[in-house]
mmCIF file of N, CA and C and ligand atoms in Angstrom:
data_model
loop_
_atom_site.group_PDB
_atom_site.id
_atom_site.type_symbol
_atom_site.label_atom_id
_atom_site.label_comp_id
_atom_site.label_asym_id
_atom_site.label_seq_id
_atom_site.Cartn_x
_atom_site.Cartn_y
_atom_site.Cartn_z
ATOM 1 N N MET A 473 29.797 -7.758 -8.634
ATOM 2 C CA MET A 473 28.665 -6.792 -8.534
ATOM 3 C C MET A 473 29.228 -5.419 -8.348
ATOM 4 N N ALA A 474 28.338 -4.481 -8.717
ATOM 5 C CA ALA A 474 28.764 -3.070 -8.553
ATOM 6 C C ALA A 474 27.545 -2.265 -8.043
ATOM 7 N N ILE A 475 27.936 -1.111 -7.511
ATOM 8 C CA ILE A 475 26.848 -0.154 -7.136
ATOM 9 C C ILE A 475 26.239 0.491 -8.401
ATOM 10 N N GLU A 476 24.939 0.379 -8.677
ATOM 11 C CA GLU A 476 24.228 0.817 -9.820
ATOM 12 C C GLU A 476 23.124 1.793 -9.407
ATOM 13 N N ARG A 477 22.715 2.537 -10.393
ATOM 14 C CA ARG A 477 21.510 3.310 -10.178
ATOM 15 C C ARG A 477 20.499 2.901 -11.215
ATOM 16 N N THR A 478 19.157 2.771 -10.764
ATOM 17 C CA THR A 478 18.173 2.421 -11.767
ATOM 18 C C THR A 478 16.951 3.462 -11.564
ATOM 19 N N PHE A 479 16.116 3.460 -12.574
ATOM 20 C CA PHE A 479 14.938 4.419 -12.519
ATOM 21 C C PHE A 479 13.743 3.630 -12.200
ATOM 22 N N SER A 480 12.966 4.251 -11.332
ATOM 23 C CA SER A 480 11.680 3.680 -10.842
ATOM 24 C C SER A 480 10.587 4.637 -10.961
ATOM 25 N N ILE A 481 9.370 4.062 -11.257
ATOM 26 C CA ILE A 481 8.162 4.850 -11.188
ATOM 27 C C ILE A 481 7.122 4.196 -10.330
ATOM 28 N N ILE A 482 6.575 4.900 -9.328
ATOM 29 C CA ILE A 482 5.399 4.414 -8.629
ATOM 30 C C ILE A 482 4.146 4.840 -9.418
ATOM 31 N N LYS A 483 3.479 3.949 -9.982
ATOM 32 C CA LYS A 483 2.430 4.302 -10.943
ATOM 33 C C LYS A 483 1.081 4.788 -10.366
ATOM 34 N N PRO A 484 0.222 5.416 -11.219
ATOM 35 C CA PRO A 484 -1.016 5.970 -10.718
ATOM 36 C C PRO A 484 -1.873 5.087 -9.868
ATOM 37 N N ASP A 485 -1.998 3.768 -10.159
ATOM 38 C CA ASP A 485 -2.837 2.930 -9.316
ATOM 39 C C ASP A 485 -2.389 2.875 -7.895
ATOM 40 N N ALA A 486 -1.077 3.037 -7.708
ATOM 41 C CA ALA A 486 -0.420 2.946 -6.383
ATOM 42 C C ALA A 486 -0.520 4.244 -5.663
ATOM 43 N N THR A 487 -0.188 5.372 -6.408
ATOM 44 C CA THR A 487 -0.185 6.681 -5.660
ATOM 45 C C THR A 487 -1.669 6.991 -5.198
ATOM 46 N N LYS A 488 -2.602 6.509 -6.058
ATOM 47 C CA LYS A 488 -4.030 6.835 -5.798
ATOM 48 C C LYS A 488 -4.477 6.133 -4.509
ATOM 49 N N ARG A 489 -3.926 4.856 -4.217
ATOM 50 C CA ARG A 489 -4.211 4.160 -3.057
ATOM 51 C C ARG A 489 -3.311 4.347 -1.931
ATOM 52 N N ASN A 490 -2.531 5.408 -1.982
ATOM 53 C CA ASN A 490 -1.650 5.822 -0.787
ATOM 54 C C ASN A 490 -0.608 4.705 -0.552
ATOM 55 N N LEU A 491 -0.119 4.094 -1.615
ATOM 56 C CA LEU A 491 0.837 2.973 -1.392
ATOM 57 C C LEU A 491 2.279 3.439 -1.567
ATOM 58 N N THR A 492 2.587 4.757 -1.689
ATOM 59 C CA THR A 492 4.015 5.161 -1.912
ATOM 60 C C THR A 492 4.920 4.776 -0.763
ATOM 61 N N GLY A 493 4.441 4.971 0.429
ATOM 62 C CA GLY A 493 5.398 4.603 1.534
ATOM 63 C C GLY A 493 5.511 3.091 1.669
ATOM 64 N N ALA A 494 4.520 2.296 1.457
ATOM 65 C CA ALA A 494 4.497 0.833 1.546
ATOM 66 C C ALA A 494 5.510 0.300 0.496
ATOM 67 N N ILE A 495 5.459 0.826 -0.762
ATOM 68 C CA ILE A 495 6.290 0.371 -1.795
ATOM 69 C C ILE A 495 7.721 0.769 -1.563
ATOM 70 N N ASN A 496 7.971 2.019 -1.115
ATOM 71 C CA ASN A 496 9.333 2.456 -0.617
ATOM 72 C C ASN A 496 9.897 1.525 0.381
ATOM 73 N N LYS A 497 9.108 1.103 1.404
ATOM 74 C CA LYS A 497 9.563 0.242 2.340
ATOM 75 C C LYS A 497 10.048 -1.073 1.707
ATOM 76 N N VAL A 498 9.360 -1.712 0.791
ATOM 77 C CA VAL A 498 9.869 -2.826 0.168
ATOM 78 C C VAL A 498 11.178 -2.584 -0.538
ATOM 79 N N PHE A 499 11.346 -1.483 -1.202
ATOM 80 C CA PHE A 499 12.577 -1.080 -1.844
ATOM 81 C C PHE A 499 13.707 -1.001 -0.802
ATOM 82 N N GLU A 500 13.509 -0.237 0.225
ATOM 83 C CA GLU A 500 14.440 0.083 1.213
ATOM 84 C C GLU A 500 14.833 -1.226 2.039
ATOM 85 N N ASP A 501 13.863 -2.077 2.328
ATOM 86 C CA ASP A 501 14.142 -3.389 3.038
ATOM 87 C C ASP A 501 14.933 -4.246 2.140
ATOM 88 N N ASN A 502 15.034 -4.117 0.831
ATOM 89 C CA ASN A 502 15.805 -4.905 -0.059
ATOM 90 C C ASN A 502 17.076 -4.221 -0.527
ATOM 91 N N GLY A 503 17.581 -3.236 0.199
ATOM 92 C CA GLY A 503 18.768 -2.638 0.054
ATOM 93 C C GLY A 503 18.874 -1.603 -1.105
ATOM 94 N N LEU A 504 17.761 -1.137 -1.555
ATOM 95 C CA LEU A 504 17.625 -0.099 -2.586
ATOM 96 C C LEU A 504 17.428 1.226 -1.917
ATOM 97 N N ARG A 505 18.431 2.074 -2.094
ATOM 98 C CA ARG A 505 18.375 3.462 -1.509
ATOM 99 C C ARG A 505 17.754 4.434 -2.367
ATOM 100 N N ILE A 506 16.809 5.298 -1.905
ATOM 101 C CA ILE A 506 16.114 6.273 -2.758
ATOM 102 C C ILE A 506 17.051 7.532 -2.717
ATOM 103 N N VAL A 507 17.728 7.683 -3.821
ATOM 104 C CA VAL A 507 18.672 8.871 -3.947
ATOM 105 C C VAL A 507 18.103 10.132 -4.553
ATOM 106 N N ALA A 508 16.861 9.916 -5.275
ATOM 107 C CA ALA A 508 16.152 11.010 -5.791
ATOM 108 C C ALA A 508 14.722 10.674 -5.910
ATOM 109 N N GLN A 509 13.895 11.589 -5.622
ATOM 110 C CA GLN A 509 12.411 11.255 -5.696
ATOM 111 C C GLN A 509 11.559 12.444 -5.941
ATOM 112 N N ARG A 510 10.611 12.429 -6.748
ATOM 113 C CA ARG A 510 9.726 13.557 -7.044
ATOM 114 C C ARG A 510 8.342 13.056 -7.487
ATOM 115 N N ARG A 511 7.302 13.656 -6.994
ATOM 116 C CA ARG A 511 5.942 13.389 -7.389
ATOM 117 C C ARG A 511 5.513 14.399 -8.546
ATOM 118 N N ILE A 512 5.164 13.860 -9.608
ATOM 119 C CA ILE A 512 4.806 14.608 -10.813
ATOM 120 C C ILE A 512 3.427 14.184 -11.422
ATOM 121 N N LYS A 513 2.775 15.059 -12.237
ATOM 122 C CA LYS A 513 1.726 14.511 -13.086
ATOM 123 C C LYS A 513 2.399 14.448 -14.452
ATOM 124 N N MET A 514 2.479 13.253 -15.003
ATOM 125 C CA MET A 514 3.169 13.109 -16.317
ATOM 126 C C MET A 514 2.358 13.773 -17.407
ATOM 127 N N SER A 515 2.994 14.487 -18.311
ATOM 128 C CA SER A 515 2.192 14.929 -19.407
ATOM 129 C C SER A 515 2.052 13.770 -20.508
ATOM 130 N N GLU A 516 1.179 13.974 -21.377
ATOM 131 C CA GLU A 516 0.936 13.062 -22.470
ATOM 132 C C GLU A 516 2.303 12.842 -23.242
ATOM 133 N N ALA A 517 2.923 13.905 -23.564
ATOM 134 C CA ALA A 517 4.160 13.880 -24.345
ATOM 135 C C ALA A 517 5.170 13.062 -23.612
ATOM 136 N N GLN A 518 5.331 13.306 -22.272
ATOM 137 C CA GLN A 518 6.300 12.648 -21.410
ATOM 138 C C GLN A 518 6.042 11.025 -21.473
ATOM 139 N N ALA A 519 4.869 10.738 -21.292
ATOM 140 C CA ALA A 519 4.468 9.335 -21.194
ATOM 141 C C ALA A 519 4.657 8.651 -22.594
ATOM 142 N N GLN A 520 4.295 9.393 -23.700
ATOM 143 C CA GLN A 520 4.460 8.833 -24.945
ATOM 144 C C GLN A 520 5.972 8.545 -25.318
ATOM 145 N N LYS A 521 6.804 9.442 -24.897
ATOM 146 C CA LYS A 521 8.254 9.347 -25.121
ATOM 147 C C LYS A 521 8.796 8.253 -24.278
ATOM 148 N N PHE A 522 8.406 8.225 -22.993
ATOM 149 C CA PHE A 522 8.939 7.224 -22.037
ATOM 150 C C PHE A 522 8.615 5.774 -22.546
ATOM 151 N N TYR A 523 7.390 5.605 -23.068
ATOM 152 C CA TYR A 523 7.078 4.251 -23.504
ATOM 153 C C TYR A 523 7.082 4.101 -24.997
ATOM 154 N N GLU A 524 7.834 4.864 -25.680
ATOM 155 C CA GLU A 524 7.906 4.821 -27.173
ATOM 156 C C GLU A 524 8.354 3.462 -27.773
ATOM 157 N N VAL A 525 9.075 2.684 -27.026
ATOM 158 C CA VAL A 525 9.485 1.310 -27.446
ATOM 159 C C VAL A 525 8.120 0.430 -27.550
ATOM 160 N N HIS A 526 7.133 0.869 -26.997
ATOM 161 C CA HIS A 526 5.926 0.022 -27.007
ATOM 162 C C HIS A 526 4.792 0.661 -27.923
ATOM 163 N N ALA A 527 5.249 1.613 -28.731
ATOM 164 C CA ALA A 527 4.279 2.406 -29.501
ATOM 165 C C ALA A 527 3.426 1.556 -30.491
ATOM 166 N N GLU A 528 3.910 0.455 -30.921
ATOM 167 C CA GLU A 528 3.209 -0.373 -31.894
ATOM 168 C C GLU A 528 2.418 -1.486 -31.152
ATOM 169 N N ARG A 529 2.517 -1.557 -29.875
ATOM 170 C CA ARG A 529 1.742 -2.607 -29.158
ATOM 171 C C ARG A 529 0.332 -2.151 -28.906
ATOM 172 N N PRO A 530 -0.669 -3.112 -28.857
ATOM 173 C CA PRO A 530 -2.080 -2.773 -28.733
ATOM 174 C C PRO A 530 -2.410 -1.996 -27.487
ATOM 175 N N PHE A 531 -1.653 -2.124 -26.477
ATOM 176 C CA PHE A 531 -2.031 -1.448 -25.149
ATOM 177 C C PHE A 531 -1.296 -0.090 -24.986
ATOM 178 N N TYR A 532 -0.622 0.364 -26.108
ATOM 179 C CA TYR A 532 0.074 1.639 -25.887
ATOM 180 C C TYR A 532 -0.774 2.804 -25.522
ATOM 181 N N GLY A 533 -1.863 3.019 -26.223
ATOM 182 C CA GLY A 533 -2.701 4.122 -25.877
ATOM 183 C C GLY A 533 -3.297 4.125 -24.574
ATOM 184 N N GLU A 534 -3.704 2.900 -24.107
ATOM 185 C CA GLU A 534 -4.284 2.660 -22.787
ATOM 186 C C GLU A 534 -3.146 2.901 -21.731
ATOM 187 N N LEU A 535 -1.934 2.479 -22.047
ATOM 188 C CA LEU A 535 -0.824 2.740 -21.063
ATOM 189 C C LEU A 535 -0.496 4.131 -20.894
ATOM 190 N N VAL A 536 -0.452 4.958 -22.055
ATOM 191 C CA VAL A 536 -0.182 6.390 -21.904
ATOM 192 C C VAL A 536 -1.341 7.076 -21.147
ATOM 193 N N GLU A 537 -2.549 6.730 -21.404
ATOM 194 C CA GLU A 537 -3.777 7.275 -20.716
ATOM 195 C C GLU A 537 -3.627 6.992 -19.159
ATOM 196 N N PHE A 538 -3.319 5.766 -18.909
ATOM 197 C CA PHE A 538 -3.100 5.325 -17.456
ATOM 198 C C PHE A 538 -2.037 6.156 -16.816
ATOM 199 N N MET A 539 -0.915 6.284 -17.427
ATOM 200 C CA MET A 539 0.245 6.875 -16.796
ATOM 201 C C MET A 539 0.126 8.405 -16.552
ATOM 202 N N THR A 540 -0.942 8.898 -17.220
ATOM 203 C CA THR A 540 -1.140 10.471 -17.081
ATOM 204 C C THR A 540 -2.444 10.676 -16.279
ATOM 205 N N SER A 541 -3.024 9.616 -15.826
ATOM 206 C CA SER A 541 -4.447 9.676 -15.178
ATOM 207 C C SER A 541 -4.330 10.240 -13.765
ATOM 208 N N GLU A 542 -3.259 10.067 -13.074
ATOM 209 C CA GLU A 542 -3.080 10.504 -11.659
ATOM 210 C C GLU A 542 -1.553 10.794 -11.548
ATOM 211 N N PRO A 543 -1.242 11.385 -10.446
ATOM 212 C CA PRO A 543 0.186 11.637 -10.173
ATOM 213 C C PRO A 543 1.036 10.304 -10.084
ATOM 214 N N VAL A 544 2.348 10.447 -10.434
ATOM 215 C CA VAL A 544 3.285 9.354 -10.231
ATOM 216 C C VAL A 544 4.421 9.794 -9.359
ATOM 217 N N VAL A 545 5.199 8.909 -8.768
ATOM 218 C CA VAL A 545 6.387 9.262 -8.134
ATOM 219 C C VAL A 545 7.616 8.661 -8.946
ATOM 220 N N VAL A 546 8.422 9.608 -9.472
ATOM 221 C CA VAL A 546 9.636 9.172 -10.184
ATOM 222 C C VAL A 546 10.760 9.140 -9.254
ATOM 223 N N GLN A 547 11.645 8.085 -9.335
ATOM 224 C CA GLN A 547 12.697 7.857 -8.410
ATOM 225 C C GLN A 547 14.041 7.368 -9.070
ATOM 226 N N VAL A 548 15.066 7.669 -8.331
ATOM 227 C CA VAL A 548 16.392 7.063 -8.686
ATOM 228 C C VAL A 548 16.685 6.130 -7.438
ATOM 229 N N LEU A 549 16.927 4.844 -7.643
ATOM 230 C CA LEU A 549 17.297 3.931 -6.642
ATOM 231 C C LEU A 549 18.771 3.518 -6.927
ATOM 232 N N GLU A 550 19.482 3.365 -5.714
ATOM 233 C CA GLU A 550 20.901 2.967 -5.813
ATOM 234 C C GLU A 550 21.115 1.812 -4.957
ATOM 235 N N GLY A 551 22.087 0.935 -5.340
ATOM 236 C CA GLY A 551 22.392 -0.161 -4.592
ATOM 237 C C GLY A 551 23.298 -1.184 -5.411
ATOM 238 N N GLU A 552 23.697 -2.208 -4.679
ATOM 239 C CA GLU A 552 24.466 -3.350 -5.301
ATOM 240 C C GLU A 552 23.477 -3.957 -6.380
ATOM 241 N N ASN A 553 23.976 -3.974 -7.597
ATOM 242 C CA ASN A 553 23.153 -4.683 -8.610
ATOM 243 C C ASN A 553 21.812 -4.185 -8.769
ATOM 244 N N ALA A 554 21.558 -2.854 -8.635
ATOM 245 C CA ALA A 554 20.282 -2.243 -8.452
ATOM 246 C C ALA A 554 19.337 -2.507 -9.533
ATOM 247 N N VAL A 555 19.800 -2.562 -10.831
ATOM 248 C CA VAL A 555 18.793 -2.873 -11.912
ATOM 249 C C VAL A 555 18.135 -4.147 -11.744
ATOM 250 N N ALA A 556 18.839 -5.222 -11.574
ATOM 251 C CA ALA A 556 18.313 -6.599 -11.493
ATOM 252 C C ALA A 556 17.588 -6.798 -10.146
ATOM 253 N N LYS A 557 18.126 -6.240 -9.080
ATOM 254 C CA LYS A 557 17.548 -6.384 -7.643
ATOM 255 C C LYS A 557 16.155 -5.692 -7.839
ATOM 256 N N HIS A 558 16.088 -4.454 -8.321
ATOM 257 C CA HIS A 558 14.724 -3.829 -8.417
ATOM 258 C C HIS A 558 13.796 -4.568 -9.229
ATOM 259 N N ARG A 559 14.159 -5.021 -10.408
ATOM 260 C CA ARG A 559 13.259 -5.917 -11.254
ATOM 261 C C ARG A 559 12.806 -7.195 -10.404
ATOM 262 N N GLU A 560 13.658 -7.718 -9.621
ATOM 263 C CA GLU A 560 13.268 -8.950 -8.866
ATOM 264 C C GLU A 560 12.288 -8.565 -7.761
ATOM 265 N N VAL A 561 12.482 -7.422 -7.113
ATOM 266 C CA VAL A 561 11.624 -6.946 -5.946
ATOM 267 C C VAL A 561 10.234 -6.566 -6.514
ATOM 268 N N MET A 562 10.198 -5.982 -7.846
ATOM 269 C CA MET A 562 8.997 -5.620 -8.489
ATOM 270 C C MET A 562 8.096 -6.816 -8.742
ATOM 271 N N GLY A 563 8.755 -7.829 -9.268
ATOM 272 C CA GLY A 563 7.952 -9.104 -9.679
ATOM 273 C C GLY A 563 7.584 -8.986 -11.147
ATOM 274 N N ALA A 564 6.992 -10.049 -11.598
ATOM 275 C CA ALA A 564 6.648 -10.234 -13.107
ATOM 276 C C ALA A 564 5.610 -9.117 -13.465
ATOM 277 N N THR A 565 5.620 -8.738 -14.714
ATOM 278 C CA THR A 565 4.744 -7.729 -15.226
ATOM 279 C C THR A 565 3.304 -8.008 -14.938
ATOM 280 N N ASN A 566 2.862 -9.267 -15.112
ATOM 281 C CA ASN A 566 1.531 -9.705 -14.789
ATOM 282 C C ASN A 566 1.469 -10.156 -13.305
ATOM 283 N N PRO A 567 0.776 -9.460 -12.520
ATOM 284 C CA PRO A 567 0.743 -9.789 -11.074
ATOM 285 C C PRO A 567 0.277 -11.217 -10.763
ATOM 286 N N ALA A 568 -0.412 -11.796 -11.687
ATOM 287 C CA ALA A 568 -0.889 -13.323 -11.520
ATOM 288 C C ALA A 568 0.442 -14.223 -11.603
ATOM 289 N N GLU A 569 1.430 -13.734 -12.133
ATOM 290 C CA GLU A 569 2.708 -14.522 -12.342
ATOM 291 C C GLU A 569 3.820 -14.006 -11.417
ATOM 292 N N ALA A 570 3.523 -13.042 -10.587
ATOM 293 C CA ALA A 570 4.512 -12.429 -9.723
ATOM 294 C C ALA A 570 4.742 -13.362 -8.462
ATOM 295 N N ALA A 571 6.048 -13.407 -8.025
ATOM 296 C CA ALA A 571 6.312 -14.231 -6.934
ATOM 297 C C ALA A 571 5.865 -13.547 -5.587
ATOM 298 N N ASP A 572 5.649 -14.371 -4.509
ATOM 299 C CA ASP A 572 5.155 -13.888 -3.310
ATOM 300 C C ASP A 572 6.211 -12.901 -2.734
ATOM 301 N N GLY A 573 5.682 -11.782 -2.131
ATOM 302 C CA GLY A 573 6.499 -10.813 -1.499
ATOM 303 C C GLY A 573 6.834 -9.711 -2.403
ATOM 304 N N THR A 574 6.712 -9.893 -3.745
ATOM 305 C CA THR A 574 7.024 -8.805 -4.630
ATOM 306 C C THR A 574 6.045 -7.734 -4.622
ATOM 307 N N VAL A 575 6.418 -6.445 -5.037
ATOM 308 C CA VAL A 575 5.469 -5.358 -5.083
ATOM 309 C C VAL A 575 4.287 -5.665 -5.877
ATOM 310 N N ARG A 576 4.570 -6.280 -7.102
ATOM 311 C CA ARG A 576 3.363 -6.453 -7.971
ATOM 312 C C ARG A 576 2.555 -7.545 -7.372
ATOM 313 N N LYS A 577 2.956 -8.564 -6.751
ATOM 314 C CA LYS A 577 2.137 -9.569 -6.161
ATOM 315 C C LYS A 577 1.340 -9.024 -4.958
ATOM 316 N N LEU A 578 1.967 -8.128 -4.207
ATOM 317 C CA LEU A 578 1.321 -7.490 -3.073
ATOM 318 C C LEU A 578 0.311 -6.473 -3.486
ATOM 319 N N TYR A 579 0.576 -5.655 -4.546
ATOM 320 C CA TYR A 579 -0.248 -4.465 -4.688
ATOM 321 C C TYR A 579 -0.842 -4.292 -6.147
ATOM 322 N N ALA A 580 -0.356 -4.912 -7.112
ATOM 323 C CA ALA A 580 -0.880 -4.608 -8.545
ATOM 324 C C ALA A 580 -2.211 -5.079 -8.752
ATOM 325 N N LEU A 581 -3.004 -4.424 -9.495
ATOM 326 C CA LEU A 581 -4.387 -4.593 -9.779
ATOM 327 C C LEU A 581 -4.491 -5.475 -11.058
ATOM 328 N N SER A 582 -3.662 -5.318 -12.019
ATOM 329 C CA SER A 582 -3.767 -6.062 -13.324
ATOM 330 C C SER A 582 -2.443 -5.896 -14.018
ATOM 331 N N ILE A 583 -2.341 -6.506 -15.243
ATOM 332 C CA ILE A 583 -1.100 -6.465 -16.027
ATOM 333 C C ILE A 583 -0.819 -5.078 -16.485
ATOM 334 N N GLY A 584 -1.806 -4.249 -16.620
ATOM 335 C CA GLY A 584 -1.622 -2.783 -17.019
ATOM 336 C C GLY A 584 -1.413 -1.904 -15.856
ATOM 337 N N GLU A 585 -2.251 -2.103 -14.808
ATOM 338 C CA GLU A 585 -2.130 -1.174 -13.655
ATOM 339 C C GLU A 585 -1.412 -1.992 -12.643
ATOM 340 N N ASN A 586 -0.037 -2.039 -12.822
ATOM 341 C CA ASN A 586 0.775 -2.970 -12.065
ATOM 342 C C ASN A 586 1.790 -2.184 -11.131
ATOM 343 N N SER A 587 1.404 -0.984 -10.677
ATOM 344 C CA SER A 587 1.949 -0.364 -9.555
ATOM 345 C C SER A 587 3.275 0.225 -9.629
ATOM 346 N N VAL A 588 4.225 -0.367 -10.461
ATOM 347 C CA VAL A 588 5.577 0.080 -10.515
ATOM 348 C C VAL A 588 6.251 -0.154 -11.897
ATOM 349 N N HIS A 589 7.213 0.755 -12.145
ATOM 350 C CA HIS A 589 8.048 0.600 -13.399
ATOM 351 C C HIS A 589 9.496 0.421 -12.823
ATOM 352 N N GLY A 590 10.376 -0.277 -13.538
ATOM 353 C CA GLY A 590 11.742 -0.326 -13.318
ATOM 354 C C GLY A 590 12.547 -0.579 -14.589
ATOM 355 N N SER A 591 13.662 0.126 -14.747
ATOM 356 C CA SER A 591 14.457 0.006 -15.895
ATOM 357 C C SER A 591 14.858 -1.518 -16.121
ATOM 358 N N ASP A 592 14.983 -1.879 -17.386
ATOM 359 C CA ASP A 592 15.291 -3.318 -17.605
ATOM 360 C C ASP A 592 16.767 -3.496 -17.991
ATOM 361 N N SER A 593 17.540 -2.401 -18.001
ATOM 362 C CA SER A 593 19.032 -2.607 -18.290
ATOM 363 C C SER A 593 19.741 -1.351 -17.747
ATOM 364 N N LEU A 594 21.043 -1.432 -17.474
ATOM 365 C CA LEU A 594 21.830 -0.298 -17.011
ATOM 366 C C LEU A 594 21.768 0.764 -17.998
ATOM 367 N N GLU A 595 21.842 0.408 -19.292
ATOM 368 C CA GLU A 595 21.839 1.455 -20.333
ATOM 369 C C GLU A 595 20.499 2.180 -20.462
ATOM 370 N N ASN A 596 19.336 1.453 -20.275
ATOM 371 C CA ASN A 596 18.043 2.107 -20.229
ATOM 372 C C ASN A 596 17.911 2.938 -19.000
ATOM 373 N N ALA A 597 18.511 2.373 -17.864
ATOM 374 C CA ALA A 597 18.404 3.192 -16.659
ATOM 375 C C ALA A 597 19.007 4.555 -16.788
ATOM 376 N N LYS A 598 20.104 4.665 -17.393
ATOM 377 C CA LYS A 598 20.790 5.918 -17.605
ATOM 378 C C LYS A 598 19.914 6.859 -18.486
ATOM 379 N N ILE A 599 19.293 6.213 -19.594
ATOM 380 C CA ILE A 599 18.418 7.080 -20.430
ATOM 381 C C ILE A 599 17.256 7.628 -19.721
ATOM 382 N N GLU A 600 16.583 6.654 -18.993
ATOM 383 C CA GLU A 600 15.356 6.995 -18.265
ATOM 384 C C GLU A 600 15.597 8.010 -17.127
ATOM 385 N N ILE A 601 16.667 7.811 -16.416
ATOM 386 C CA ILE A 601 16.943 8.822 -15.340
ATOM 387 C C ILE A 601 17.173 10.204 -15.914
ATOM 388 N N ALA A 602 17.880 10.280 -17.012
ATOM 389 C CA ALA A 602 18.142 11.571 -17.627
ATOM 390 C C ALA A 602 16.880 12.217 -18.126
ATOM 391 N N GLN A 603 15.807 11.468 -18.400
ATOM 392 C CA GLN A 603 14.588 11.992 -18.806
ATOM 393 C C GLN A 603 13.905 12.702 -17.717
ATOM 394 N N PHE A 604 14.148 12.436 -16.404
ATOM 395 C CA PHE A 604 13.424 13.069 -15.421
ATOM 396 C C PHE A 604 14.267 13.758 -14.352
ATOM 397 N N PHE A 605 15.604 13.529 -14.252
ATOM 398 C CA PHE A 605 16.402 14.150 -13.216
ATOM 399 C C PHE A 605 17.755 14.715 -13.864
ATOM 400 N N SER A 606 18.185 15.833 -13.364
ATOM 401 C CA SER A 606 19.474 16.207 -13.645
ATOM 402 C C SER A 606 20.471 15.701 -12.632
ATOM 403 N N ASP A 607 21.721 15.679 -12.881
ATOM 404 C CA ASP A 607 22.645 15.146 -11.981
ATOM 405 C C ASP A 607 22.670 15.781 -10.552
ATOM 406 N N ASP A 608 22.390 17.008 -10.469
ATOM 407 C CA ASP A 608 22.482 17.735 -9.216
ATOM 408 C C ASP A 608 21.210 17.410 -8.337
ATOM 409 N N GLN A 609 20.241 16.783 -8.965
ATOM 410 C CA GLN A 609 18.980 16.383 -8.185
ATOM 411 C C GLN A 609 19.169 15.009 -7.588
ATOM 412 N N ILE A 610 20.270 14.262 -7.830
ATOM 413 C CA ILE A 610 20.525 12.988 -7.321
ATOM 414 C C ILE A 610 21.571 13.096 -6.267
ATOM 415 N N VAL A 611 21.198 12.638 -5.104
ATOM 416 C CA VAL A 611 22.090 12.832 -3.936
ATOM 417 C C VAL A 611 22.395 11.402 -3.379
ATOM 418 N N GLY A 612 23.514 10.877 -3.702
ATOM 419 C CA GLY A 612 23.777 9.512 -3.366
ATOM 420 C C GLY A 612 24.463 9.419 -1.982
HETATM 421 P P1 LIG F 719 7.626 -4.171 -17.451
HETATM 422 O O1 LIG F 719 7.000 -2.837 -16.805
HETATM 423 O O2 LIG F 719 7.563 -5.341 -16.434
HETATM 424 O O3 LIG F 719 8.979 -3.926 -17.931
HETATM 425 P P2 LIG F 719 6.771 -4.146 -20.245
HETATM 426 O O4 LIG F 719 8.003 -3.279 -20.510
HETATM 427 O O5 LIG F 719 6.576 -5.397 -21.025
HETATM 428 O O6 LIG F 719 6.769 -4.518 -18.721
HETATM 429 O O7 LIG F 719 5.488 -3.290 -20.431
HETATM 430 C C1 LIG F 719 5.440 -1.901 -19.955
HETATM 431 C C2 LIG F 719 4.126 -1.698 -19.159
HETATM 432 O O8 LIG F 719 3.112 -1.825 -20.138
HETATM 433 C C3 LIG F 719 3.786 -2.690 -18.187
HETATM 434 O O9 LIG F 719 4.345 -2.448 -16.965
HETATM 435 C C4 LIG F 719 2.299 -2.528 -18.089
HETATM 436 O O10 LIG F 719 1.922 -1.382 -17.317
HETATM 437 C C5 LIG F 719 1.966 -2.318 -19.513
HETATM 438 N N1 LIG F 719 1.544 -3.531 -20.206
HETATM 439 C C6 LIG F 719 2.372 -4.593 -20.511
HETATM 440 N N2 LIG F 719 1.784 -5.656 -21.162
HETATM 441 C C7 LIG F 719 0.396 -5.173 -21.082
HETATM 442 C C8 LIG F 719 -0.779 -5.911 -21.590
HETATM 443 N N3 LIG F 719 -0.779 -7.105 -22.172
HETATM 444 N N4 LIG F 719 -1.908 -5.184 -21.455
HETATM 445 C C9 LIG F 719 -1.946 -3.996 -20.809
HETATM 446 N N5 LIG F 719 -0.859 -3.335 -20.331
HETATM 447 C C10 LIG F 719 0.306 -3.938 -20.525
HETATM 448 MG MG1 LIG F 720 9.702 -2.697 -19.478
#
C-alpha cells in the first residue's frame, strides 16, 4: 500500500443540509486527511466536463443540474490506499445498497442525490484534482 491522493466532492444535497462537518468526520475517522478544501458553486461547464464520461447516460442532464443547484465542497484527501479507502467509506452509488456506517447509507437521499463523489482510480484522481486545484493549493 502507498500514500495516495484522491478527489472528493461533498454534493449539493449534503451542503444544503449542513452535513459538511459530519461527512468530513467520517473521512477523518477513517484515516483520510483533508489536504485541500474549497467551497464553490460549480458552473454548468465545469459540471458537464467533470461528468463527461456519463454524457450519453439518461441521467446526465439531471446530474449536471443537480451539481450546479447549490454550493459543493471540493476536496483532496490523502492517506494509505486513499482511492479505494474513500470509495469504501462513501458506500455504493445507490444508498439502498450502501453498507452500514458509510456516508451514503447515513446521509444520501437517492441514487442521484447521493451526498458525495470520489475518484474511481488513481489515474482519474490525478485528472479530477487538476481540474479544481493547483499543486500549491494542496498542503500535505
Ligand atoms: P459513483 O458516484 O458511485 O462513482 P457513477 O460514476 O456511476 O457513481 O455515477 C456518477 C453519479 O451520477 C452518481 O454518484 C449519481 O449522483 C449519478 N447517478 C448514477 N446513476 C444514476 C441513476 N441511475 N439515476 C440518477 N443519477 C444517477
Ligand atoms: Mg463514478
